[in-house]
XYZ file of C-alpha atoms in Angstrom:
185
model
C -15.187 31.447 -13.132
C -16.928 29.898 -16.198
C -16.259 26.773 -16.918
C -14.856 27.116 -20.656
C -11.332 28.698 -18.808
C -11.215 25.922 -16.633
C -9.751 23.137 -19.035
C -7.364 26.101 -20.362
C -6.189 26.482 -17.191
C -5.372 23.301 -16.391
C -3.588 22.281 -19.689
C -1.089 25.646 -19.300
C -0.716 24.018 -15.823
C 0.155 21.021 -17.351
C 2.518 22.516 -19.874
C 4.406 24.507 -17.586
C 4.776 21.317 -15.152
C 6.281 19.462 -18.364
C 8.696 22.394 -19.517
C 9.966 22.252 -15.830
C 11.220 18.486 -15.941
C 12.477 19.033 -19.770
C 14.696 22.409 -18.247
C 16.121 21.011 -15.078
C 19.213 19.349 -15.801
C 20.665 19.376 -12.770
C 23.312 21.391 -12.424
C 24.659 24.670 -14.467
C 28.149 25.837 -14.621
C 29.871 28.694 -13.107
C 33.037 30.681 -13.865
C 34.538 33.146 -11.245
C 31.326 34.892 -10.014
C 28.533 34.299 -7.640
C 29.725 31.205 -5.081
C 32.868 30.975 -7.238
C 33.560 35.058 -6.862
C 37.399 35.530 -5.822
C 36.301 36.856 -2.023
C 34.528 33.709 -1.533
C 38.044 31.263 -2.236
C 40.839 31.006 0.897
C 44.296 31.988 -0.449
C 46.837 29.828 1.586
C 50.774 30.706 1.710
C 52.944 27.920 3.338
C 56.354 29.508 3.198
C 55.734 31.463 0.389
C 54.576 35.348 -0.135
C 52.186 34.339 -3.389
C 49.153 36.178 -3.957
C 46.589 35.904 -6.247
C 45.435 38.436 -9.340
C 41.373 39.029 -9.627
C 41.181 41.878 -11.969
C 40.170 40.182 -15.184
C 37.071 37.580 -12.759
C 34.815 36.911 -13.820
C 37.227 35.378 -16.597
C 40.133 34.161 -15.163
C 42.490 34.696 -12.331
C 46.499 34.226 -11.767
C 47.735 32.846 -9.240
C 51.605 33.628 -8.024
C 53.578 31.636 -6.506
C 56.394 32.544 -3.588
C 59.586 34.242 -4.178
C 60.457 35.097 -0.417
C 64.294 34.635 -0.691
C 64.193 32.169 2.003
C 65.717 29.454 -0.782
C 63.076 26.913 1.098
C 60.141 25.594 -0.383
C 56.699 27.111 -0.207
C 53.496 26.437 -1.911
C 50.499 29.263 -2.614
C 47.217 27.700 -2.567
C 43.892 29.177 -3.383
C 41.304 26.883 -2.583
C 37.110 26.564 -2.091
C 34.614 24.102 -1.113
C 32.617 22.428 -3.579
C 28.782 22.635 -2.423
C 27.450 20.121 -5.538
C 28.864 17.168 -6.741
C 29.833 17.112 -10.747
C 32.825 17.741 -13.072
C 35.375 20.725 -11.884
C 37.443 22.121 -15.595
C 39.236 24.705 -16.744
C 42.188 25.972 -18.915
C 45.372 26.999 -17.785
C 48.738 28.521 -18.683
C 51.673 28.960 -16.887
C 54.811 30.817 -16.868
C 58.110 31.575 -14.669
C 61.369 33.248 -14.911
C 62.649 30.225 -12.834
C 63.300 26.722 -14.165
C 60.564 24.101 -14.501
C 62.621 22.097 -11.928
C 62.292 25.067 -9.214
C 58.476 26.254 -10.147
C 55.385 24.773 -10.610
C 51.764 24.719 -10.650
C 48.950 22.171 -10.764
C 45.261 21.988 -8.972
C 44.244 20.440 -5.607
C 41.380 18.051 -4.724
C 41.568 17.580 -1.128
C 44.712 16.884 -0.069
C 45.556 15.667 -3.407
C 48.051 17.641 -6.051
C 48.082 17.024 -9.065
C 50.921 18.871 -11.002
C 50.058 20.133 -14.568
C 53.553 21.896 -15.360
C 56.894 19.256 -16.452
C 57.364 19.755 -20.293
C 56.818 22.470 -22.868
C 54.120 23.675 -24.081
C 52.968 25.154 -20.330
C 49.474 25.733 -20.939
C 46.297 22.798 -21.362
C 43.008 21.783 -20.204
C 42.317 19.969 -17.083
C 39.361 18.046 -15.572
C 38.007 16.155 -12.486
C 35.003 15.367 -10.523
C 34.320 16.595 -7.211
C 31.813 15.711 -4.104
C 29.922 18.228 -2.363
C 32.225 18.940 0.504
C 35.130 18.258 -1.337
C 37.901 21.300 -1.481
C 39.624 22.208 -4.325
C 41.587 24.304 -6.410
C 44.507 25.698 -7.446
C 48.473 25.552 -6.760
C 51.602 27.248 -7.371
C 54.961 25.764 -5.864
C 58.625 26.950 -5.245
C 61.691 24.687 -4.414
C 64.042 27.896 -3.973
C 61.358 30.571 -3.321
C 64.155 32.640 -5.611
C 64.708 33.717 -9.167
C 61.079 34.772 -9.754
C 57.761 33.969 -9.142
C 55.848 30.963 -11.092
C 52.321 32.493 -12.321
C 49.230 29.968 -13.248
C 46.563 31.830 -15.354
C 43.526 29.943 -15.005
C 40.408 30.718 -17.536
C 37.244 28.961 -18.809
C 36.781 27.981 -15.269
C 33.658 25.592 -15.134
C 32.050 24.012 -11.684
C 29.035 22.997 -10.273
C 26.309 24.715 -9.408
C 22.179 24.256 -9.062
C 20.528 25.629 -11.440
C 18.869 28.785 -10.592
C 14.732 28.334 -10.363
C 14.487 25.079 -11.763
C 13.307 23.372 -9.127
C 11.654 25.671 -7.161
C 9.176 26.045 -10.983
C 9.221 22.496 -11.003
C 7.551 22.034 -7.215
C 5.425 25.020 -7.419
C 4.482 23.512 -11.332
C 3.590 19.981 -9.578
C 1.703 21.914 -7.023
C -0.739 23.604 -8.968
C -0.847 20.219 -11.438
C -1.828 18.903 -7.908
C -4.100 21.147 -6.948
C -6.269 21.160 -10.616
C -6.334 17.743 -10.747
C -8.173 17.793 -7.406
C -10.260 20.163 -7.835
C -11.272 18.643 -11.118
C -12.919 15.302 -9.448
């Protein structure tokens, strides 16, 4: 190879090894696709006969709650495990035919609730930071299971996710800048 391509080479070696570390920030964000795609959650009735409504993923989902006529509590959960740590948000709205005081909905960390419905207006913004390993998601309660079903919309679903490619360019960028810089003494 003659020599003048050389130091060409190894300063687009160089750039591409420095537009790596300026692109990876770490993590991206997801909505209801890829590891977030509705067959990849667990939908979990206790008591309840709630399901859950995919049609408009990768936008949002609604989740329904029970309304078994038992007149018992239930809960519908639909939950998944976070594989990254970072910040878990979203926007949500929900409605019911039922009372406040009989439905409800909120989102899960663990074996933590946290309810989002009490007061008009039933709709906000929500959110928290999870561990990898950490499960989470989304609930819907009943105190009758009667009188209709409560119904969380969740949209502009956000959580975290690596960011496709980044790193692998970054190592095989730092392995070439390796390898140049060798051959070069």
């Amino acid at each position: 190879m003659p020599q003048i391509f050389i130091p060409c080479i190894r300063r687009t070696i160089q750039w591409m090894a420095m537009a790596a570390l300026l692109v990876l920030p770490g993590v991206a964000r997801a909505d209801f696709s890829g590891i977030f795609a509705p067959a990849n959650w667990s939908l979990i009735n206790n008591n309840a006969d709630g399901s859950v409504i995919t049609a408009a993923a990768p936008n949002s989902i609604t989740l329904r709650g029970g309304d078994n006529g038992t007149y018992n509590p239930g809960t519908t959960d639909y939950v998944i495990e976070a594989l990254f740590p970072g910040t878990v948000s979203f926007s949500w709205s929900f409605s019911s035919a039922d009372d406040a005081d009989f439905d409800s909905a909120g989102w899960l960390k663990n074996a933590s609730y946290t309810q989002l419905v009490g007061s008009l207006p039933w709709s906000g913004s929500v959110s928290f930071a999870v561990s990898a390993g950490d499960i989470f998601g989304f609930r819907a309660t009943t105190v009758d299971n009667v009188n209709g079903r409560g119904s969380l919309a969740v949209s502009q679903f956000q959580a975290p996710i690596p960011e496709p490619g980044s790193a692998t360019l970054l190592l095989v960028g730092l392995g070439i800048f390796g390898v140049m810089r060798r051959k070069a003494r």
